[in-house]
Coordinates of C-alpha atoms (C1' of nucleotides) in Angstrom, one line a residue:
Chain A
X1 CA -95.0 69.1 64.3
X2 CA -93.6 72.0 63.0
X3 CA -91.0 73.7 65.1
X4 CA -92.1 77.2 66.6
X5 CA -89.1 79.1 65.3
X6 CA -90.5 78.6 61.5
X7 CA -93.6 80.2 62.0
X8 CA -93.5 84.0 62.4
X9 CA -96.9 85.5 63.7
X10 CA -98.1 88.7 61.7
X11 CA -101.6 89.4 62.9
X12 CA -101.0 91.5 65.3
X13 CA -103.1 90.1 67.9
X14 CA -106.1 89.8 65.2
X15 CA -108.2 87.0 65.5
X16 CA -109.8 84.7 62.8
X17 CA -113.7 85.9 62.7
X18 CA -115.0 84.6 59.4
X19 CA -114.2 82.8 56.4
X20 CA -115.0 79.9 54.5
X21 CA -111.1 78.4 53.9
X22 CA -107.7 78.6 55.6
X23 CA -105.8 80.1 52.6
X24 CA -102.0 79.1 52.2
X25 CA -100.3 81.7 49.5
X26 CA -97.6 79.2 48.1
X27 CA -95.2 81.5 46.4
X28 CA -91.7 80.1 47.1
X29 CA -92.2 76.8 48.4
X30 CA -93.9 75.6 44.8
X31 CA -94.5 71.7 46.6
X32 CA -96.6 69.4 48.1
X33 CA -94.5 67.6 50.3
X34 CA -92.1 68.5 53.2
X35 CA -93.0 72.0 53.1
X36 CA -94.1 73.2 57.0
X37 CA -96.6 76.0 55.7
X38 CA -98.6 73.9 53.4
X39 CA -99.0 71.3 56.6
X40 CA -99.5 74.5 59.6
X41 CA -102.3 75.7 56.6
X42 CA -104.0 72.2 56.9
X43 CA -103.2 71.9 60.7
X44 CA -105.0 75.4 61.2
X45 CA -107.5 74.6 58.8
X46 CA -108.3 71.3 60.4
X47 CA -108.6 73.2 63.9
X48 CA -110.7 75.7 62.6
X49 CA -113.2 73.2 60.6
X50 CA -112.7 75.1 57.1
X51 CA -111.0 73.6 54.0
X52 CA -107.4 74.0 52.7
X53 CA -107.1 76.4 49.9
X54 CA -103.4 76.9 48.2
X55 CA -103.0 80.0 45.7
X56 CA -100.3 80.7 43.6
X57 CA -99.9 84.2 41.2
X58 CA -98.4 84.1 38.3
X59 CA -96.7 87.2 36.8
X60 CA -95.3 87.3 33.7
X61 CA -93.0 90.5 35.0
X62 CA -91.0 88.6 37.2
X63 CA -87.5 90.0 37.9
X64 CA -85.6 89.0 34.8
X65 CA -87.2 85.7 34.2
X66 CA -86.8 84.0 30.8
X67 CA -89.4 81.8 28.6
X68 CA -87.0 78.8 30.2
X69 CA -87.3 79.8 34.4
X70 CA -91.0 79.7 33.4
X71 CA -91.3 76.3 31.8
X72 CA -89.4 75.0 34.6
X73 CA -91.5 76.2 37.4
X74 CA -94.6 75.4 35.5
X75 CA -94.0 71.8 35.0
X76 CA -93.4 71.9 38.9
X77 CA -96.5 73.9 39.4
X78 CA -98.6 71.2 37.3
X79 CA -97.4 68.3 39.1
X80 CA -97.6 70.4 42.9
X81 CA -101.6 71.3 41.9
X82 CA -102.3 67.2 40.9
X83 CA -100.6 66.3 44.4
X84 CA -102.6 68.8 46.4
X85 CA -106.0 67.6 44.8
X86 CA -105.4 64.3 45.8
X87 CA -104.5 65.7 49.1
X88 CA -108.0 66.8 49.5
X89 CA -106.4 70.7 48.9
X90 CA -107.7 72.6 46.7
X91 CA -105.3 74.9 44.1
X92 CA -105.6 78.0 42.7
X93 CA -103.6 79.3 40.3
X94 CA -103.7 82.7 39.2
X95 CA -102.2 85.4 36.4
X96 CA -101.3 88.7 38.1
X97 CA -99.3 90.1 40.7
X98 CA -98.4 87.9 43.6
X99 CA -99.5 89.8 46.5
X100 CA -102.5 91.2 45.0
X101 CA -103.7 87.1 44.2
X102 CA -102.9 86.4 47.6
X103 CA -105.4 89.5 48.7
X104 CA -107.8 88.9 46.5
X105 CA -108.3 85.2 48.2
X106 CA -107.3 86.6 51.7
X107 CA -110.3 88.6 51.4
X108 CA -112.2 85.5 52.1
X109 CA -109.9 83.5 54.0
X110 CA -110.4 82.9 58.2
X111 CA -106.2 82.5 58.7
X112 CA -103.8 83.4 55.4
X113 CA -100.5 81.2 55.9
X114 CA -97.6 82.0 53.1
X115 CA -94.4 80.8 52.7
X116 CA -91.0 83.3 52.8
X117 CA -89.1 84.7 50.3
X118 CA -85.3 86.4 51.3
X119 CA -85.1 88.8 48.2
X120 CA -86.7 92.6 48.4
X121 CA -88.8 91.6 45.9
X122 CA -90.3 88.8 47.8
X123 CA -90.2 90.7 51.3
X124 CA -91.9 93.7 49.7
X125 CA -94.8 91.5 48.7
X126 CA -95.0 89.7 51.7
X127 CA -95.2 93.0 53.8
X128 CA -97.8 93.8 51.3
X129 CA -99.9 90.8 52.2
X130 CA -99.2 91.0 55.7
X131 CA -100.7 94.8 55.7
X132 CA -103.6 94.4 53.3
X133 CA -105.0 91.1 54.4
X134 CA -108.8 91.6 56.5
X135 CA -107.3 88.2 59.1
X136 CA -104.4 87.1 61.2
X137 CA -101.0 86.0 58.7
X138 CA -98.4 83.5 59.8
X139 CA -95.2 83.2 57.8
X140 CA -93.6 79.5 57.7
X141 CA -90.3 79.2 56.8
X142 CA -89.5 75.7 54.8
X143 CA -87.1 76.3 52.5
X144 CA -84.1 76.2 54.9
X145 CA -83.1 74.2 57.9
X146 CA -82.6 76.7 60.0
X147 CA -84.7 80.0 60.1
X148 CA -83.2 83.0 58.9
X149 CA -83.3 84.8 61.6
X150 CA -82.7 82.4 64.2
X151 CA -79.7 81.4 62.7
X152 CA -78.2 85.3 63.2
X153 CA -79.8 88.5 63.4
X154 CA -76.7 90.5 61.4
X155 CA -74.9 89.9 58.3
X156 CA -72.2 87.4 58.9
X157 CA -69.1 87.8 57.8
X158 CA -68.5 84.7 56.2
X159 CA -68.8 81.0 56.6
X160 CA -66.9 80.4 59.7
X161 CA -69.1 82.9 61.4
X162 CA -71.6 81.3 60.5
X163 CA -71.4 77.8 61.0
X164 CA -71.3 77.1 64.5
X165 CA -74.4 79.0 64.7
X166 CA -76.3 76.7 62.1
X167 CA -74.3 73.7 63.9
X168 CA -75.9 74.5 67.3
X169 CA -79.3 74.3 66.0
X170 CA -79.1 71.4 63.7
X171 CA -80.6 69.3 66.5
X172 CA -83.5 70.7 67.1
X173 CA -84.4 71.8 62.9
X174 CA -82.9 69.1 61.1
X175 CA -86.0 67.0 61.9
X176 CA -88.3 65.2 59.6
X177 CA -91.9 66.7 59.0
X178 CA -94.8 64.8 59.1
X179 CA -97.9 65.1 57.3
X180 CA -101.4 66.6 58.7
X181 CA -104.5 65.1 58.1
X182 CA -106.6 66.9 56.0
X183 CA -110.0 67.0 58.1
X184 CA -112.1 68.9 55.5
X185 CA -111.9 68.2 52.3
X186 CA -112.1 71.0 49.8
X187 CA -114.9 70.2 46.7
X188 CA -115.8 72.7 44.7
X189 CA -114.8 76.0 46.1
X190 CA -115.8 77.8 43.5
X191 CA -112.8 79.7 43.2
X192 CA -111.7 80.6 39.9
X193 CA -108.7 79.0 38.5
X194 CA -106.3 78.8 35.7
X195 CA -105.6 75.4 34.6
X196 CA -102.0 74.2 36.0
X197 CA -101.8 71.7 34.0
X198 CA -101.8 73.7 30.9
X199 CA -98.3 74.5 30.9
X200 CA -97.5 76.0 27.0
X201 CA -101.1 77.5 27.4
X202 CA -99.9 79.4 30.5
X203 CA -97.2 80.3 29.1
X204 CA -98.7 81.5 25.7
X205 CA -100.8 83.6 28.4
X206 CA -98.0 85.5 30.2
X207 CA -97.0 86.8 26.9
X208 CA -93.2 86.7 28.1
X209 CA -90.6 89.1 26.1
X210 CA -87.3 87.3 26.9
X211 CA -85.8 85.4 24.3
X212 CA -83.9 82.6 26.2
X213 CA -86.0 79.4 25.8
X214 CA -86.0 75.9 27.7
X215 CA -83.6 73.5 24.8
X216 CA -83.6 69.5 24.9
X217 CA -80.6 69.6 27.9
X218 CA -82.7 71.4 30.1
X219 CA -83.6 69.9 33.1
X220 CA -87.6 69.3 33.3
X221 CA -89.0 70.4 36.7
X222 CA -90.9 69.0 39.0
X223 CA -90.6 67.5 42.6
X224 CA -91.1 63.9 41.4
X225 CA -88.0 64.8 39.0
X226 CA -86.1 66.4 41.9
X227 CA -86.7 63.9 44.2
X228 CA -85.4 61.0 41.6
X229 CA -82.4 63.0 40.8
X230 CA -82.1 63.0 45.0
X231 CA -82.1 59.2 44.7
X232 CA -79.7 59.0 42.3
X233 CA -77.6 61.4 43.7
X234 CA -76.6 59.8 47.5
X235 CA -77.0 56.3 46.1
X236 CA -74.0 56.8 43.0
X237 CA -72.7 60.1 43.3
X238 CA -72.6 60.6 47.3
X239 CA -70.1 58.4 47.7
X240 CA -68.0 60.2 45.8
X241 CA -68.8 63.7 46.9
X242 CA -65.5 64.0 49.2
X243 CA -63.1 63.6 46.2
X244 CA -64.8 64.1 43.0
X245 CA -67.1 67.4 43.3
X246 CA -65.0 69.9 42.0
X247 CA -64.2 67.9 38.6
X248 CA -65.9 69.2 35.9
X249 CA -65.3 66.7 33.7
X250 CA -68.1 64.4 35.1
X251 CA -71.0 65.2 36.6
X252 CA -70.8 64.1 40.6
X253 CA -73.1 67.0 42.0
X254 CA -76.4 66.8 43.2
X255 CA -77.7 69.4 40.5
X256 CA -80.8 70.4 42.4
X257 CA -80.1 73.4 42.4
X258 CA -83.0 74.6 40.3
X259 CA -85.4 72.4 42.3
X260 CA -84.0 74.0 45.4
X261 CA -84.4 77.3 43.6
X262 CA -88.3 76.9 43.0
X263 CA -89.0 75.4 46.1
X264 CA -89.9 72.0 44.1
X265 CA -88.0 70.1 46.8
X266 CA -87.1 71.0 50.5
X267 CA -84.1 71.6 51.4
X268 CA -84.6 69.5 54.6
X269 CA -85.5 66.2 52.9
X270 CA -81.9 66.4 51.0
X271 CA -80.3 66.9 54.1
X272 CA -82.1 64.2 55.9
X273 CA -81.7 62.1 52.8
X274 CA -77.7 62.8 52.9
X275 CA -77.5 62.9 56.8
X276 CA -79.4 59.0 56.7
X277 CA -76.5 57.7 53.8
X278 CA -73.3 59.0 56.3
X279 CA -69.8 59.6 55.2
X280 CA -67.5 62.2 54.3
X281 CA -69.7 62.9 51.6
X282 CA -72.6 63.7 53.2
X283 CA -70.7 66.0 55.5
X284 CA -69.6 68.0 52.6
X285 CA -73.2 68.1 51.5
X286 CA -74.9 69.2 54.2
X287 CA -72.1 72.1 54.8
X288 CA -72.7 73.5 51.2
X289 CA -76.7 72.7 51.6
X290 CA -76.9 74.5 54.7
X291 CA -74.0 76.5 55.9
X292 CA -73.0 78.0 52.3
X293 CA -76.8 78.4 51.3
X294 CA -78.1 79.7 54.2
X295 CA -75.2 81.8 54.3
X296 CA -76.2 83.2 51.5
X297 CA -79.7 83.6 52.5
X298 CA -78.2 85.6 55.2
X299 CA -76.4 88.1 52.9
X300 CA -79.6 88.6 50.5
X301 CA -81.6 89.3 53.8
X302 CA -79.1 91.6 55.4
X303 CA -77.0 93.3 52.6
X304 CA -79.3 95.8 51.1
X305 CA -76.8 95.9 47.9
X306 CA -76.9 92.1 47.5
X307 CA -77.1 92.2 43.5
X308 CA -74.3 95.7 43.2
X309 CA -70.9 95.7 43.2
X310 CA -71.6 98.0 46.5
X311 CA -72.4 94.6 48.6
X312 CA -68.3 93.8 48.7
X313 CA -66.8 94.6 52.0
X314 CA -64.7 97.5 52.2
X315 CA -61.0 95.5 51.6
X316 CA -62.1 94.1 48.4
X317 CA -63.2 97.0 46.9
X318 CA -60.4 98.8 47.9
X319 CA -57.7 96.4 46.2
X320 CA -60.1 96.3 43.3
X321 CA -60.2 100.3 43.3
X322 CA -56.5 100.3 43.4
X323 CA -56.0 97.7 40.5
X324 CA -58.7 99.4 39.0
X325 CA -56.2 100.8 35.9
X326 CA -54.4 98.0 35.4
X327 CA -54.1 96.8 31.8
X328 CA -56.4 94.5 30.8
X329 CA -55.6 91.5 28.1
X330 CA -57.7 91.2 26.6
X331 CA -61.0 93.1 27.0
X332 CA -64.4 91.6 25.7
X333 CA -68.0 93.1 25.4
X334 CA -70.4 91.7 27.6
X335 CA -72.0 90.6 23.6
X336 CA -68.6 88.1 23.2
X337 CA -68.8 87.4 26.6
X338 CA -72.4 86.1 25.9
X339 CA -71.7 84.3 22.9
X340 CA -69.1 82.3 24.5
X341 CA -66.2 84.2 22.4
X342 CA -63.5 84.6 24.2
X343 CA -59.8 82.9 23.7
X344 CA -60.6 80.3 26.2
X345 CA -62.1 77.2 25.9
X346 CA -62.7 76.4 28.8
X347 CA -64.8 79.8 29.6
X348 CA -66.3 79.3 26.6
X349 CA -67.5 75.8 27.1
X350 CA -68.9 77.1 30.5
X351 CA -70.7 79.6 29.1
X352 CA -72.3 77.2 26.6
X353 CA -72.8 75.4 29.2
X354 CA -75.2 77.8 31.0
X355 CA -76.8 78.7 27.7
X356 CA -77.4 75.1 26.6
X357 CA -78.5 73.4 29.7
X358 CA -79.6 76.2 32.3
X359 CA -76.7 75.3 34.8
X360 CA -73.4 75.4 35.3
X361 CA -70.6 72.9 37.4
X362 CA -70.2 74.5 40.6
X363 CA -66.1 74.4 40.1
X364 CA -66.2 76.1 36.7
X365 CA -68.8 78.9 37.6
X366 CA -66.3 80.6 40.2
X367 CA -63.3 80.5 37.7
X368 CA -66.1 81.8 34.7
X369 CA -67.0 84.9 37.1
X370 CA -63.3 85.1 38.2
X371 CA -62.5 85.6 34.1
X372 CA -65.2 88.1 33.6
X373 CA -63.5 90.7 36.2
X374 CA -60.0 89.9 34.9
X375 CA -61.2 90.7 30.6
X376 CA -63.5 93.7 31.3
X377 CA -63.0 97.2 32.1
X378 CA -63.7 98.1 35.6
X379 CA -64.9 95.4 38.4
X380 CA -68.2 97.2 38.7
X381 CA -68.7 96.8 35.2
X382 CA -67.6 92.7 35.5
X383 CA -70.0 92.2 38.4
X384 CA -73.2 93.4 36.4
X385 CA -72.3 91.5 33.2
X386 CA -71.5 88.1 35.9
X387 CA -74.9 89.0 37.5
X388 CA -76.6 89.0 34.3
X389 CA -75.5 86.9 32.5
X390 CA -75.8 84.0 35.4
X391 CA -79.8 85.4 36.2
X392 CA -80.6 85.1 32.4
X393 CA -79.4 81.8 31.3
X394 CA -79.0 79.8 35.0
X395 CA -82.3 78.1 35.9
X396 CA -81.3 79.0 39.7
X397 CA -80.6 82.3 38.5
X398 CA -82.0 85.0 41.1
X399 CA -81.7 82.3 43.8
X400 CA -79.8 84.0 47.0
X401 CA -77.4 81.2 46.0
X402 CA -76.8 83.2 42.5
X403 CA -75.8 86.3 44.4
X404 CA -74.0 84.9 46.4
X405 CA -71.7 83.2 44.4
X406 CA -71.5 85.5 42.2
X407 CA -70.2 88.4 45.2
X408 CA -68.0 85.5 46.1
X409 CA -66.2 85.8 42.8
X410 CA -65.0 89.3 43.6
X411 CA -64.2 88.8 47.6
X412 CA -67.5 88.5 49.3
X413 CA -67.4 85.7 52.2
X414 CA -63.6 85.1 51.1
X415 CA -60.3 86.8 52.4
X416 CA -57.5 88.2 50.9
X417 CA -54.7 86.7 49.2
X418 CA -51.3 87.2 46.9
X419 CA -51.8 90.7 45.2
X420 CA -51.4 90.8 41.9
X421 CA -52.6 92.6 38.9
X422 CA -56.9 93.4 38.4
X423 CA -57.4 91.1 41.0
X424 CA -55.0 93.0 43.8
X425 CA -56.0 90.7 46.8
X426 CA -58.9 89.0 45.4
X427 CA -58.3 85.3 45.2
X428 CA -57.5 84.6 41.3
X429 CA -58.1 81.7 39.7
X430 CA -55.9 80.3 36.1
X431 CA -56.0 77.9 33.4
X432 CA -53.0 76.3 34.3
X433 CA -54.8 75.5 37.7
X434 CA -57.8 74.1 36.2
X435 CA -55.3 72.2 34.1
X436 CA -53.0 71.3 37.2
X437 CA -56.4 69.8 38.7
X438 CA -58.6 68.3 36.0
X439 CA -59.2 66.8 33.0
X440 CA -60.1 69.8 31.0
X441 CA -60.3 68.1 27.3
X442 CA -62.9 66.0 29.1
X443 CA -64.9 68.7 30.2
X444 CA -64.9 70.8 27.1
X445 CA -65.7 67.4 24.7
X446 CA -68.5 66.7 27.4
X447 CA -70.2 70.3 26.6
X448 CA -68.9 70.3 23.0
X449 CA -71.1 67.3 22.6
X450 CA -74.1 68.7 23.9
Chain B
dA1 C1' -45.5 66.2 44.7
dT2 C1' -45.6 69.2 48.7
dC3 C1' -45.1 73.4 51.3
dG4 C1' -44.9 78.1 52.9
dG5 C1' -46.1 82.8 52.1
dC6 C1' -49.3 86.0 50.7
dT7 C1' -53.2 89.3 53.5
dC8 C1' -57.4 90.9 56.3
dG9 C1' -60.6 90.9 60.0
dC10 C1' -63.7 88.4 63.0
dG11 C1' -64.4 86.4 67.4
dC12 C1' -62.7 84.2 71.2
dA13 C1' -59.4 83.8 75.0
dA14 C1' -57.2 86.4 78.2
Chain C
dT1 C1' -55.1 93.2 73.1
dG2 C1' -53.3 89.2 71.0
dC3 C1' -53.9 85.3 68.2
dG4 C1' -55.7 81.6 65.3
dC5 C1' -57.7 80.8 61.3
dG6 C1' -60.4 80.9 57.3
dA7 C1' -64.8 77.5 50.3
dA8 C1' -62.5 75.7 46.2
dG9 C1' -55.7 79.7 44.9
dC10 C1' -51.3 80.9 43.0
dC11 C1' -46.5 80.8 42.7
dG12 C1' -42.0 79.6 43.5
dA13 C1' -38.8 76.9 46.3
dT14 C1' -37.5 72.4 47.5

DNA sequence: ATCGGCTCGCGCAA
DNA sequence: TGCGCGAAGCCGAT
């Protein structure tokens, strides 16, 4: 049973006349499991007698994806097509445009179910879909706990505003989804169909132009790999959690990020997964699962200037406008900054980091964004170059998460503190503090080593 | 090692 | 209208 408040009705009072399948456009939850529009398709499907049908586009123009956020999602997509066969779905993977896949397949589809996207990219195409298609289109929300909009209808302010919201609702959302039985099975559709499983095929296809490729320490995707990395995570790490996040010398996060990213796991099965172990640690889990990243869903959705300096409230631009001529020492080109040739090491080895694996610790990437606006020329200059470079080399780059914590870096969802020089009020962060806290030789050997 | 001050604005209590 | 308090900090005083 999927909770009412997920599913968003778009057709207008249209009914479902004809069709020969109920069509589910998978665009952002790329999985067969736990995800509540895949199982209200086959639910719908089932009640209307027609087969399941799941279609995916592929564009190789995506927002500044690289060769690597491709590789990723299509060893994910491989896998999720091979699931929903055996399910008795049937998958369809196409090259073009999102919504115009999604329309060409509506155009024969009795009900057209998609999943959501918070970006303007992904509401644009969604709006698309929801205008062009020729039959009724729900929108399921399964890749948070709580629906967007049902969590808060404005732009919060930051976390505390937040949270007692998402903490009222947890009863009723944080709930386990079951299965539907698929009632029709789909045979041959005849609907034509890339091969998912061809993943350096597809990707010779898309003819991609970036130059940042997967290397050996990038993570492989794939729910069966997210959901063993869950396993490992709150049986050695959770434990942990409380005391031992922030360290970057060892690796005691959960790292699903990029699963989380491509939809390849549901948020709600880590939560439930964390929520079933207990502790302190799975306290702190579920508030950076849920509060921080829907929080941050909330300020892509709300804050039209989520990805420009432009997003910061009012007080944080105005110290950084004031600070604005302060001397900086040094200054590097966004090139050094890329290369990971700065004076610092332990920049440096973050920014190896991200180029080397894809990801980043969590505790190092505030203090790496933190750096970029303190050794570059204006802030608004320093939030581009953060933006970039954490969108071209982070596999969870683009993720609401990304801007986000990026905005965080210069003052978004955070409050003033000591003034002081480039930063004004804009909570600064210092070598000697990552030295006062961790091991930093450990860290930098650990990435050196890579 | 620990602690207070720094500084703004939201949201609740009154 | 007043007041408490907040993602991860920093610095200087004790």
């Amino acid at each position: 049973m999927v909770h009412p408040s997920r599913i968003h009705d778009h057709s207008g009072g249209s009914l479902p006349v004809s069709g020969r399948y109920v069509l589910y456009w998978m665009q952002a939850s790329q999985r067969a499991r736990c995800n509540h529009a895949l199982e209200v398709a086959i639910a719908e499907a089932g009640r209307l007698g027609v087969p399941t049908v799941v279609a995916f586009g592929l564009t190789g123009q995506y927002p500044e994806a690289q060769p690597r956020h491709y590789r990723f999602m299509l060893q994910g997509l491989a896998e999720t097509a091979q699931d929903l066969r055996e399910r008795g779905v049937a998958f369809c993977l196409r090259l073009g445009e999102p919504p115009e896949v999604a329309l060409e397949l509506a155009a024969e589809a009795r009900l057209v179910v998609m999943d959501a996207g918070y970006l303007r990219h992904q509401r644009a195409w969604r709006t698309k879909v929801t205008r062009g298609a020729p039959c009724p289109v729900l929108e399921v929300e399964s890749d948070v706990v709580i629906p967007a909009r049902v969590a808060s209808d404005k732009e919060e302010y930051a976390a505390r505003t937040l949270r007692p919201k998402i903490h009222r609702l947890l009863g009723a959302h944080l709930r386990s989804l079951e299965p539907s039985p698929v009632h029709v099975f789909a045979g041959d559709m005849g609907v034509a169909t890339e091969d998912a499983s061809d993943v350096e095929g597809l990707l010779s296809a898309l003819n991609l132009t970036g130059d940042v490729d997967t290397t050996p320490h990038c993570l492989v995707g794939g729910t069966s790999q997210a959901v063993e990395r869950l396993e490992g995570f709150v049986t050695r790490r959770l434990p942990h959690y409380h005391d031992r996040r922030s360290d970057p010398a060892e690796e005691w996060t959960s790292g699903l990020s990029p699963y989380l990213h491509f939809g390849q796991i549901a948020p709600l099965e880590v939560a439930l997964a964390a929520q079933e172990a207990g502790g302190q640690g799975a306290e702190d889990l579920l508030e950076e699962l849920i509060v921080r990243r829907e929080l941050s869903i909330n300020f892509v959705l709300h804050n039209p200037a989520y990805d420009r300096y432009e997003c910061l409230p009012e007080w944080a631009r105005a110290t950084l406008g004031k600070h604005s001529e302060d001397i900086r020492d040094p200054i590097y080109t966004a090139e050094e900054l890329e290369q990971a040739a700065t004076a610092d090491p332990y920049w440096n080895a973050a920014q190896r980091e991200i180029r080397l694996t894809g990801a980043m610790h969590n505790y190092m990437r505030m203090y790496w964004g933190k750096k970029i606006l303190e050794w570059t020329r204006t802030p608004e200059e320093a939030f581009a170059i953060t933006l970039a470079l954490n969108n071209r080399y982070c596999l969870d780059g683009r993720d609401p998460n990304s801007y986000a914590g990026v905005a965080w870096c210069y003052g978004k969802h955070d409050r003033p503190w000591q003034e002081r020089a480039v930063f004004g009020t804009v909570r600064s962060m210092t070598r000697g503090g990552l030295d006062r806290k961790f091991n930093m030789a450990a860290y930098t050997e650990r990435v050196e080593a890579l």
